[in-house]
Amino acid sequence: MPSSAPPAPATAAPTATPSPAPAPVKQPPAADRVYAHVKQGVLDRRYEGGTLLTEGELAEAVGVSRTPVREALLRLEVEGLIKLYPKKGAMVLPVSAQEIADVVETRLLVEEHAARKAVPAPPGLIARLEELLAQQKEQAAAGDLAAAAVTDRCFHAEIVRSGGNAILSRLYDQLRDRQLRMGVAVMHSHPDRIAKTLTEHEEILHALRSGDAEAAVEIVHRHVGWFSHLARGEVR
């Protein structure tokens, strides 16, 4: 009886090549992390005007030593968001009536000019404003006032940028933090304002879409000028 064929030698399983370990994510410098943490807290009102921040609390919150905290606080003081008190900490400065008036005056100068220059509005600008308005409506419905304030500011910035004047755009960008801080504060203290803001944004968009420069300027003047009444204490 013929002998059976010998079994084939077992084939060794291929050795899997280990995947390279992912490169560690490089964090921003410690001072930058503290700066971003405090600034965002001030802008979205986690740190309201009058709040005293200590170096120790901030160092613990961000997970850094006190040295980068001091560096970050110095930068924020230069920007006018806080005031340093040696050996005590830093106080978040409240939004003053004079600051509101100064911001409103600058915004009117830039935005009225930009609204007039935006006509005839290119299709890309109209589409972008429609997108931002829809986004702001969703944020308002969800009660996300900080996000709605950011989108509000983007709506106006798009109109300013559409004019193609880089110097005016940079000037307007310098108002960003003050606009955001004022916007969030107003939405909290005047909850009905968000609905009026959305209506006025729709009116601005309609005027630009219709090619009515003077109507766009008039609505911008009414929309932005409302803050001047707030600064004078005429809004309750």
PDB file of C-alpha atoms in Angstrom:
ATOM      1  CA  MET A   1       0.000   0.000   0.000  1.00  0.00           C
ATOM      2  CA  PRO A   2       1.583   3.273  -1.041  1.00  0.00           C
ATOM      3  CA  SER A   3       2.563   5.544   1.745  1.00  0.00           C
ATOM      4  CA  SER A   4       0.734   8.873   2.012  1.00  0.00           C
ATOM      5  CA  ALA A   5       2.595  12.040   1.017  1.00  0.00           C
ATOM      6  CA  PRO A   6       4.275  13.849   3.888  1.00  0.00           C
ATOM      7  CA  PRO A   7       2.364  16.897   5.140  1.00  0.00           C
ATOM      8  CA  ALA A   8       3.440  20.203   3.668  1.00  0.00           C
ATOM      9  CA  PRO A   9       5.547  22.276   6.031  1.00  0.00           C
ATOM     10  CA  ALA A  10       3.562  24.898   7.866  1.00  0.00           C
ATOM     11  CA  THR A  11       3.965  28.371   6.429  1.00  0.00           C
ATOM     12  CA  ALA A  12       4.988  30.915   9.007  1.00  0.00           C
ATOM     13  CA  ALA A  13       2.475  33.765   9.400  1.00  0.00           C
ATOM     14  CA  PRO A  14       3.846  37.031   8.050  1.00  0.00           C
ATOM     15  CA  THR A  15       5.155  39.294  10.738  1.00  0.00           C
ATOM     16  CA  ALA A  16       3.061  42.444  11.004  1.00  0.00           C
ATOM     17  CA  THR A  17       5.028  45.644  10.674  1.00  0.00           C
ATOM     18  CA  PRO A  18       4.250  47.815  13.671  1.00  0.00           C
ATOM     19  CA  SER A  19       2.638  51.132  12.790  1.00  0.00           C
ATOM     20  CA  PRO A  20       4.751  54.131  13.628  1.00  0.00           C
ATOM     21  CA  ALA A  21       3.668  55.888  16.786  1.00  0.00           C
ATOM     22  CA  PRO A  22       1.763  59.113  16.062  1.00  0.00           C
ATOM     23  CA  ALA A  23       3.818  62.220  16.521  1.00  0.00           C
ATOM     24  CA  PRO A  24       2.907  64.028  19.716  1.00  0.00           C
ATOM     25  CA  VAL A  25       0.728  67.082  19.212  1.00  0.00           C
ATOM     26  CA  LYS A  26       2.787  70.138  19.923  1.00  0.00           C
ATOM     27  CA  GLN A  27       1.030  72.530  22.286  1.00  0.00           C
ATOM     28  CA  PRO A  28       1.261  76.295  21.945  1.00  0.00           C
ATOM     29  CA  PRO A  29       3.639  78.057  24.367  1.00  0.00           C
ATOM     30  CA  ALA A  30       2.343  78.222  27.936  1.00  0.00           C
ATOM     31  CA  ALA A  31       1.882  82.003  27.885  1.00  0.00           C
ATOM     32  CA  ASP A  32      -0.197  81.736  24.697  1.00  0.00           C
ATOM     33  CA  ARG A  33      -2.436  79.109  26.302  1.00  0.00           C
ATOM     34  CA  VAL A  34      -3.046  81.311  29.346  1.00  0.00           C
ATOM     35  CA  TYR A  35      -3.663  84.317  27.111  1.00  0.00           C
ATOM     36  CA  ALA A  36      -6.239  82.424  25.031  1.00  0.00           C
ATOM     37  CA  HIS A  37      -7.929  80.987  28.136  1.00  0.00           C
ATOM     38  CA  VAL A  38      -8.361  84.348  29.871  1.00  0.00           C
ATOM     39  CA  LYS A  39      -9.255  86.272  26.729  1.00  0.00           C
ATOM     40  CA  GLN A  40     -11.959  83.805  25.727  1.00  0.00           C
ATOM     41  CA  GLY A  41     -13.290  83.843  29.279  1.00  0.00           C
ATOM     42  CA  VAL A  42     -13.555  87.631  29.181  1.00  0.00           C
ATOM     43  CA  LEU A  43     -15.178  87.699  25.734  1.00  0.00           C
ATOM     44  CA  ASP A  44     -17.834  85.081  26.504  1.00  0.00           C
ATOM     45  CA  ARG A  45     -18.421  86.505  30.025  1.00  0.00           C
ATOM     46  CA  ARG A  46     -17.187  83.540  32.041  1.00  0.00           C
ATOM     47  CA  TYR A  47     -15.006  86.245  33.588  1.00  0.00           C
ATOM     48  CA  GLU A  48     -17.324  89.217  33.917  1.00  0.00           C
ATOM     49  CA  GLY A  49     -16.326  92.815  34.507  1.00  0.00           C
ATOM     50  CA  GLY A  50     -15.123  93.313  38.071  1.00  0.00           C
ATOM     51  CA  THR A  51     -13.892  89.714  38.479  1.00  0.00           C
ATOM     52  CA  LEU A  52     -10.512  89.437  40.228  1.00  0.00           C
ATOM     53  CA  LEU A  53      -8.249  86.803  38.686  1.00  0.00           C
ATOM     54  CA  THR A  54      -5.245  85.487  40.627  1.00  0.00           C
ATOM     55  CA  GLU A  55      -2.082  84.048  39.134  1.00  0.00           C
ATOM     56  CA  GLY A  56      -2.426  80.867  41.171  1.00  0.00           C
ATOM     57  CA  GLU A  57      -5.978  80.155  40.025  1.00  0.00           C
ATOM     58  CA  LEU A  58      -5.098  80.737  36.385  1.00  0.00           C
ATOM     59  CA  ALA A  59      -1.936  78.654  36.600  1.00  0.00           C
ATOM     60  CA  GLU A  60      -3.949  75.757  38.021  1.00  0.00           C
ATOM     61  CA  ALA A  61      -6.767  76.152  35.476  1.00  0.00           C
ATOM     62  CA  VAL A  62      -4.400  76.014  32.486  1.00  0.00           C
ATOM     63  CA  GLY A  63      -1.822  73.670  34.016  1.00  0.00           C
ATOM     64  CA  VAL A  64       1.215  75.924  33.861  1.00  0.00           C
ATOM     65  CA  SER A  65       3.548  77.760  36.227  1.00  0.00           C
ATOM     66  CA  ARG A  66       2.974  81.356  37.302  1.00  0.00           C
ATOM     67  CA  THR A  67       5.633  82.855  35.035  1.00  0.00           C
ATOM     68  CA  PRO A  68       3.678  82.445  31.761  1.00  0.00           C
ATOM     69  CA  VAL A  69       0.554  83.648  33.590  1.00  0.00           C
ATOM     70  CA  ARG A  70       2.259  86.974  34.332  1.00  0.00           C
ATOM     71  CA  GLU A  71       3.358  87.275  30.699  1.00  0.00           C
ATOM     72  CA  ALA A  72      -0.173  86.619  29.418  1.00  0.00           C
ATOM     73  CA  LEU A  73      -1.752  89.084  31.850  1.00  0.00           C
ATOM     74  CA  LEU A  74       0.623  91.821  30.738  1.00  0.00           C
ATOM     75  CA  ARG A  75      -0.487  91.314  27.140  1.00  0.00           C
ATOM     76  CA  LEU A  76      -4.152  91.455  28.141  1.00  0.00           C
ATOM     77  CA  GLU A  77      -3.596  94.651  30.114  1.00  0.00           C
ATOM     78  CA  VAL A  78      -2.093  96.303  27.025  1.00  0.00           C
ATOM     79  CA  GLU A  79      -5.256  95.319  25.115  1.00  0.00           C
ATOM     80  CA  GLY A  80      -7.410  97.012  27.745  1.00  0.00           C
ATOM     81  CA  LEU A  81      -9.234  93.893  28.925  1.00  0.00           C
ATOM     82  CA  ILE A  82      -7.792  93.740  32.452  1.00  0.00           C
ATOM     83  CA  LYS A  83      -5.971  95.883  34.991  1.00  0.00           C
ATOM     84  CA  LEU A  84      -3.087  94.439  36.990  1.00  0.00           C
ATOM     85  CA  TYR A  85      -2.816  94.961  40.730  1.00  0.00           C
ATOM     86  CA  PRO A  86       0.606  93.942  42.132  1.00  0.00           C
ATOM     87  CA  LYS A  87       0.440  91.048  44.618  1.00  0.00           C
ATOM     88  CA  LYS A  88      -3.337  90.844  44.209  1.00  0.00           C
ATOM     89  CA  GLY A  89      -4.027  89.737  40.668  1.00  0.00           C
ATOM     90  CA  ALA A  90      -5.836  91.176  37.688  1.00  0.00           C
ATOM     91  CA  MET A  91      -9.306  92.679  37.528  1.00  0.00           C
ATOM     92  CA  VAL A  92     -11.445  92.223  34.430  1.00  0.00           C
ATOM     93  CA  LEU A  93     -12.403  95.704  33.274  1.00  0.00           C
ATOM     94  CA  PRO A  94     -16.112  96.255  32.669  1.00  0.00           C
ATOM     95  CA  VAL A  95     -17.282  97.682  29.365  1.00  0.00           C
ATOM     96  CA  SER A  96     -17.558 101.435  29.919  1.00  0.00           C
ATOM     97  CA  ALA A  97     -20.042 103.843  28.346  1.00  0.00           C
ATOM     98  CA  GLN A  98     -17.138 105.697  26.742  1.00  0.00           C
ATOM     99  CA  GLU A  99     -15.807 102.496  25.173  1.00  0.00           C
ATOM    100  CA  ILE A 100     -19.244 101.724  23.722  1.00  0.00           C
ATOM    101  CA  ALA A 101     -19.502 105.257  22.312  1.00  0.00           C
ATOM    102  CA  ASP A 102     -16.020 105.063  20.759  1.00  0.00           C
ATOM    103  CA  VAL A 103     -16.699 101.679  19.171  1.00  0.00           C
ATOM    104  CA  VAL A 104     -20.065 102.810  17.806  1.00  0.00           C
ATOM    105  CA  GLU A 105     -18.560 105.967  16.298  1.00  0.00           C
ATOM    106  CA  THR A 106     -15.812 103.979  14.563  1.00  0.00           C
ATOM    107  CA  ARG A 107     -18.203 101.288  13.365  1.00  0.00           C
ATOM    108  CA  LEU A 108     -20.552 103.843  11.830  1.00  0.00           C
ATOM    109  CA  LEU A 109     -17.727 105.536   9.945  1.00  0.00           C
ATOM    110  CA  VAL A 110     -16.511 102.234   8.493  1.00  0.00           C
ATOM    111  CA  GLU A 111     -19.756 100.319   8.036  1.00  0.00           C
ATOM    112  CA  GLU A 112     -21.852 103.037   6.440  1.00  0.00           C
ATOM    113  CA  HIS A 113     -19.091 103.597   3.887  1.00  0.00           C
ATOM    114  CA  ALA A 114     -18.789  99.835   3.322  1.00  0.00           C
ATOM    115  CA  ALA A 115     -22.562  99.365   2.884  1.00  0.00           C
ATOM    116  CA  ARG A 116     -22.680 102.074   0.220  1.00  0.00           C
ATOM    117  CA  LYS A 117     -19.633 100.655  -1.554  1.00  0.00           C
ATOM    118  CA  ALA A 118     -21.037  97.096  -1.445  1.00  0.00           C
ATOM    119  CA  VAL A 119     -23.728  98.017  -4.004  1.00  0.00           C
ATOM    120  CA  PRO A 120     -24.033  96.458  -6.523  1.00  0.00           C
ATOM    121  CA  ALA A 121     -23.399  93.445  -4.294  1.00  0.00           C
ATOM    122  CA  PRO A 122     -21.602  90.512  -5.948  1.00  0.00           C
ATOM    123  CA  PRO A 123     -23.364  87.120  -5.770  1.00  0.00           C
ATOM    124  CA  GLY A 124     -20.603  85.728  -3.552  1.00  0.00           C
ATOM    125  CA  LEU A 125     -21.234  88.366  -0.886  1.00  0.00           C
ATOM    126  CA  ILE A 126     -25.008  87.779  -0.934  1.00  0.00           C
ATOM    127  CA  ALA A 127     -24.518  84.019  -0.616  1.00  0.00           C
ATOM    128  CA  ARG A 128     -22.102  84.420   2.289  1.00  0.00           C
ATOM    129  CA  LEU A 129     -24.428  86.822   4.136  1.00  0.00           C
ATOM    130  CA  GLU A 130     -27.353  84.425   3.639  1.00  0.00           C
ATOM    131  CA  GLU A 131     -25.234  81.613   5.089  1.00  0.00           C
ATOM    132  CA  LEU A 132     -24.204  83.676   8.132  1.00  0.00           C
ATOM    133  CA  LEU A 133     -27.764  84.845   8.774  1.00  0.00           C
ATOM    134  CA  ALA A 134     -29.058  81.245   8.735  1.00  0.00           C
ATOM    135  CA  GLN A 135     -26.237  80.222  11.064  1.00  0.00           C
ATOM    136  CA  GLN A 136     -26.998  83.046  13.496  1.00  0.00           C
ATOM    137  CA  LYS A 137     -30.677  82.100  13.571  1.00  0.00           C
ATOM    138  CA  GLU A 138     -29.745  78.531  14.539  1.00  0.00           C
ATOM    139  CA  GLN A 139     -27.392  79.754  17.266  1.00  0.00           C
ATOM    140  CA  ALA A 140     -29.996  82.129  18.665  1.00  0.00           C
ATOM    141  CA  ALA A 141     -32.622  79.370  18.708  1.00  0.00           C
ATOM    142  CA  ALA A 142     -30.180  77.134  20.608  1.00  0.00           C
ATOM    143  CA  GLY A 143     -29.452  79.906  23.121  1.00  0.00           C
ATOM    144  CA  ASP A 144     -25.752  80.014  22.205  1.00  0.00           C
ATOM    145  CA  LEU A 145     -25.320  83.759  22.634  1.00  0.00           C
ATOM    146  CA  ALA A 146     -21.514  83.732  22.483  1.00  0.00           C
ATOM    147  CA  ALA A 147     -21.572  81.966  19.100  1.00  0.00           C
ATOM    148  CA  ALA A 148     -24.351  84.262  17.865  1.00  0.00           C
ATOM    149  CA  ALA A 149     -22.211  87.286  18.759  1.00  0.00           C
ATOM    150  CA  VAL A 150     -19.285  85.883  16.750  1.00  0.00           C
ATOM    151  CA  THR A 151     -21.527  85.282  13.732  1.00  0.00           C
ATOM    152  CA  ASP A 152     -23.038  88.761  14.117  1.00  0.00           C
ATOM    153  CA  ARG A 153     -19.576  90.264  13.909  1.00  0.00           C
ATOM    154  CA  CYS A 154     -18.692  88.091  10.880  1.00  0.00           C
ATOM    155  CA  PHE A 155     -21.824  89.322   9.061  1.00  0.00           C
ATOM    156  CA  HIS A 156     -20.688  92.939   9.282  1.00  0.00           C
ATOM    157  CA  ALA A 157     -17.035  92.109   8.603  1.00  0.00           C
ATOM    158  CA  GLU A 158     -17.977  90.423   5.320  1.00  0.00           C
ATOM    159  CA  ILE A 159     -19.592  93.648   4.109  1.00  0.00           C
ATOM    160  CA  VAL A 160     -16.525  95.665   5.131  1.00  0.00           C
ATOM    161  CA  ARG A 161     -14.148  93.226   3.405  1.00  0.00           C
ATOM    162  CA  SER A 162     -16.211  93.262   0.213  1.00  0.00           C
ATOM    163  CA  GLY A 163     -15.089  96.840  -0.403  1.00  0.00           C
ATOM    164  CA  GLY A 164     -11.532  95.662  -1.038  1.00  0.00           C
ATOM    165  CA  ASN A 165      -9.930  98.337   1.165  1.00  0.00           C
ATOM    166  CA  ALA A 166      -7.302  96.453   3.176  1.00  0.00           C
ATOM    167  CA  ILE A 167      -6.606  99.402   5.486  1.00  0.00           C
ATOM    168  CA  LEU A 168     -10.278  99.765   6.449  1.00  0.00           C
ATOM    169  CA  SER A 169     -10.541  96.000   6.946  1.00  0.00           C
ATOM    170  CA  ARG A 170      -7.569  96.011   9.328  1.00  0.00           C
ATOM    171  CA  LEU A 171      -9.019  98.948  11.230  1.00  0.00           C
ATOM    172  CA  TYR A 172     -12.315  97.113  11.537  1.00  0.00           C
ATOM    173  CA  ASP A 173     -10.572  93.931  12.681  1.00  0.00           C
ATOM    174  CA  GLN A 174      -9.001  95.881  15.555  1.00  0.00           C
ATOM    175  CA  LEU A 175     -12.517  96.355  16.958  1.00  0.00           C
ATOM    176  CA  ARG A 176     -13.200  92.610  16.984  1.00  0.00           C
ATOM    177  CA  ASP A 177     -12.687  91.865  20.682  1.00  0.00           C
ATOM    178  CA  ARG A 178     -14.610  94.921  21.838  1.00  0.00           C
ATOM    179  CA  GLN A 179     -17.470  94.103  19.457  1.00  0.00           C
ATOM    180  CA  LEU A 180     -17.695  90.513  20.686  1.00  0.00           C
ATOM    181  CA  ARG A 181     -17.592  91.527  24.325  1.00  0.00           C
ATOM    182  CA  MET A 182     -20.246  94.198  23.857  1.00  0.00           C
ATOM    183  CA  GLY A 183     -22.388  91.871  21.767  1.00  0.00           C
ATOM    184  CA  VAL A 184     -22.474  89.058  24.332  1.00  0.00           C
ATOM    185  CA  ALA A 185     -23.112  91.504  27.188  1.00  0.00           C
ATOM    186  CA  VAL A 186     -26.013  93.118  25.311  1.00  0.00           C
ATOM    187  CA  MET A 187     -27.607  89.789  24.418  1.00  0.00           C
ATOM    188  CA  HIS A 188     -27.542  88.746  28.068  1.00  0.00           C
ATOM    189  CA  SER A 189     -28.878  92.034  29.429  1.00  0.00           C
ATOM    190  CA  HIS A 190     -31.368  92.628  26.580  1.00  0.00           C
ATOM    191  CA  PRO A 191     -32.644  89.181  25.511  1.00  0.00           C
ATOM    192  CA  ASP A 192     -35.111  90.735  23.061  1.00  0.00           C
ATOM    193  CA  ARG A 193     -32.262  92.334  21.114  1.00  0.00           C
ATOM    194  CA  ILE A 194     -31.245  89.141  19.315  1.00  0.00           C
ATOM    195  CA  ALA A 195     -34.610  88.996  17.492  1.00  0.00           C
ATOM    196  CA  LYS A 196     -34.227  92.651  16.434  1.00  0.00           C
ATOM    197  CA  THR A 197     -30.673  91.983  15.305  1.00  0.00           C
ATOM    198  CA  LEU A 198     -31.795  89.108  13.075  1.00  0.00           C
ATOM    199  CA  THR A 199     -34.578  91.246  11.582  1.00  0.00           C
ATOM    200  CA  GLU A 200     -32.182  94.109  10.856  1.00  0.00           C
ATOM    201  CA  HIS A 201     -29.653  91.732   9.301  1.00  0.00           C
ATOM    202  CA  GLU A 202     -32.424  90.488   7.011  1.00  0.00           C
ATOM    203  CA  GLU A 203     -33.219  94.104   6.089  1.00  0.00           C
ATOM    204  CA  ILE A 204     -29.566  94.871   5.324  1.00  0.00           C
ATOM    205  CA  LEU A 205     -29.328  91.744   3.182  1.00  0.00           C
ATOM    206  CA  HIS A 206     -32.544  92.651   1.311  1.00  0.00           C
ATOM    207  CA  ALA A 207     -31.270  96.186   0.606  1.00  0.00           C
ATOM    208  CA  LEU A 208     -27.962  94.868  -0.725  1.00  0.00           C
ATOM    209  CA  ARG A 209     -29.715  92.229  -2.812  1.00  0.00           C
ATOM    210  CA  SER A 210     -32.036  94.897  -4.235  1.00  0.00           C
ATOM    211  CA  GLY A 211     -29.155  97.229  -5.043  1.00  0.00           C
ATOM    212  CA  ASP A 212     -30.500 100.000  -2.767  1.00  0.00           C
ATOM    213  CA  ALA A 213     -27.353 101.561  -1.318  1.00  0.00           C
ATOM    214  CA  GLU A 214     -29.111 104.343   0.584  1.00  0.00           C
ATOM    215  CA  ALA A 215     -31.506 101.918   2.259  1.00  0.00           C
ATOM    216  CA  ALA A 216     -28.571  99.707   3.259  1.00  0.00           C
ATOM    217  CA  VAL A 217     -26.767 102.681   4.796  1.00  0.00           C
ATOM    218  CA  GLU A 218     -29.894 103.807   6.671  1.00  0.00           C
ATOM    219  CA  ILE A 219     -30.463 100.351   8.153  1.00  0.00           C
ATOM    220  CA  VAL A 220     -26.797 100.013   9.164  1.00  0.00           C
ATOM    221  CA  HIS A 221     -26.987 103.423  10.853  1.00  0.00           C
ATOM    222  CA  ARG A 222     -30.079 102.381  12.828  1.00  0.00           C
ATOM    223  CA  HIS A 223     -28.702  98.927  13.598  1.00  0.00           C
ATOM    224  CA  VAL A 224     -25.259 100.006  14.848  1.00  0.00           C
ATOM    225  CA  GLY A 225     -26.438 103.322  16.298  1.00  0.00           C
ATOM    226  CA  TRP A 226     -28.693 101.487  18.765  1.00  0.00           C
ATOM    227  CA  PHE A 227     -25.593 100.869  20.872  1.00  0.00           C
ATOM    228  CA  SER A 228     -25.067 104.595  21.305  1.00  0.00           C
ATOM    229  CA  HIS A 229     -28.439 104.787  23.069  1.00  0.00           C
ATOM    230  CA  LEU A 230     -27.230 101.966  25.290  1.00  0.00           C
ATOM    231  CA  ALA A 231     -24.076 103.923  26.171  1.00  0.00           C
ATOM    232  CA  ARG A 232     -26.151 106.955  27.160  1.00  0.00           C
ATOM    233  CA  GLY A 233     -28.349 104.841  29.395  1.00  0.00           C
ATOM    234  CA  GLU A 234     -31.419 105.354  27.201  1.00  0.00           C
ATOM    235  CA  VAL A 235     -32.012 101.638  26.731  1.00  0.00           C
ATOM    236  CA  ARG A 236     -33.644  99.710  29.541  1.00  0.00           C
TER     237      ARG A 236
END
